[in-house]
Amino acid sequence: MPFDLVLRQCRLADNEGLVDIGVADGRIVEIASAIVADAPEEKLDGRLTTAGLVETHIHLDKAHILERCDCGQGTLAEAIAAVAAAKRAFTVADIHARGRRTLEKAIIQGTTRMRTHVEVDPRVRLNGFDAVGRLKREYAWAIDLEICVFPQEGLTNDPGAEELLVEACEQGADLIGGCPYTDTDPNAQIARIFAIARRFDLDIDLHLDFDLDPSWMHLDEVCRQTDAHRWGGRVAVGHVTKLSAVDDARLSAIGLRLAGAGIAVTVLPATDLFLMGRDQVHHVPRGVAPAHRLMAQGVTCSLATNNVLNPFTPFGDCSLIRMANLYANIAQLRGTADLRACFDMVTTSAARLMNATDYGIAVGHPADLVVLDSRDPASAVAELAPPLFGWKRGRRSFTRAAAILHHPSAA
Ligand SMILES: [Zn+2]
């Protein structure tokens, strides 16, 4: 069989031994212990090889605006207001330039698939959708980008927003999102989002239950609507920080409900840690939903970046390995199985949330391959293993030089 590329001595997440991976026409065509071929090759010396990291929740349109925003409190309300003000000056060129910086960071961190939320409303109109649409086409050589349009500042209370969302869907938005907690009629917003999803046959990804009051949840209505519309397997919710404030028994009941309804959960540790518990100055709660416990109950879960260098999260290098490590640390995890779950939440489980059926190192799948400087998934999370290089559909997409130590004895 003619190969365009053979990667040798790859260590796969689920395999004890090392394998060679043969690539032709952008796809994986053979996986074997020793491929005999006269083709260009790369020796990986037993390093961990994945199908790439999967970012399920980021906002490319409002990244890198920290210097434009004056924030003193660090609350969610302040972040929404500050971005709403800054957004009025967003042009397509501006969003494109900032989105590109963010996207390139993610590619260099080993991300090969990404779902980005994009705000659509009568102020910013389709500027974000247009700019990120350009990025989707321009960076298809390195990353598969999905666009989820959503109304950050409310839907039923914002005349014109729904018409613009529909326009974006008519122009090819991949997904419809929502943010019921900023709507004056949250349940009505949820109903409208499901209606749009059905009209355009789209999956749904909602920002949900983003506070620490467990006395009520929009999750109940989302479960009800998911069942009513038979949309199970096509709905994801992000944040759900309220789930960090419920006791064991209630969390178990909610986990079973979510697994049964087919609703996936994305946890956004950097943002949730930054914005939650602002009413306390000591014993500040973590405010991060226990994704690993939901996953143990059969819920599809992912860990994601959310925001980069803006009032929601004034940090960010787009590293999903860092996000997995951050989550493991704040959730007080240790041991191979728990750390492996964190790795899965930025790879296989994240791909499942996005209904990416061709993800993974398997014959016939796209040759999306990222090499981490590690021997196994748990160590990669524990030690923040850097991605070294990657291929997208068989073409080299990035290289990061490995660090070199200049010890005097080697001089
Ligand atoms: Zn978000």
PDB file of C-alpha atoms and ligand atoms in Angstrom, residues 57-59 62 117 150 152 207 239 268 306-307, ligand 1:
ATOM      1  CA  HIS A  57     -16.621  25.844  24.132  1.00  0.00           C
ATOM      2  CA  ILE A  58     -14.705  29.024  23.370  1.00  0.00           C
ATOM      3  CA  HIS A  59     -15.612  32.582  22.327  1.00  0.00           C
ATOM      4  CA  LYS A  62     -14.699  38.406  22.264  1.00  0.00           C
ATOM      5  CA  HIS A 117     -19.828  30.509  20.361  1.00  0.00           C
ATOM      6  CA  PHE A 150     -26.327  32.727  20.392  1.00  0.00           C
ATOM      7  CA  GLN A 152     -25.638  36.751  25.013  1.00  0.00           C
ATOM      8  CA  HIS A 207     -25.004  28.703  28.677  1.00  0.00           C
ATOM      9  CA  HIS A 239     -21.117  26.132  33.166  1.00  0.00           C
ATOM     10  CA  LEU A 268     -15.299  25.832  32.082  1.00  0.00           C
ATOM     11  CA  ASN A 306     -14.525  29.506  27.307  1.00  0.00           C
ATOM     12  CA  ASN A 307     -12.826  32.898  27.337  1.00  0.00           C
TER      13      ASN A 307
HETATM   14 ZN    ZN B   1     -19.300  30.607  27.013  1.00  0.00          ZN
END
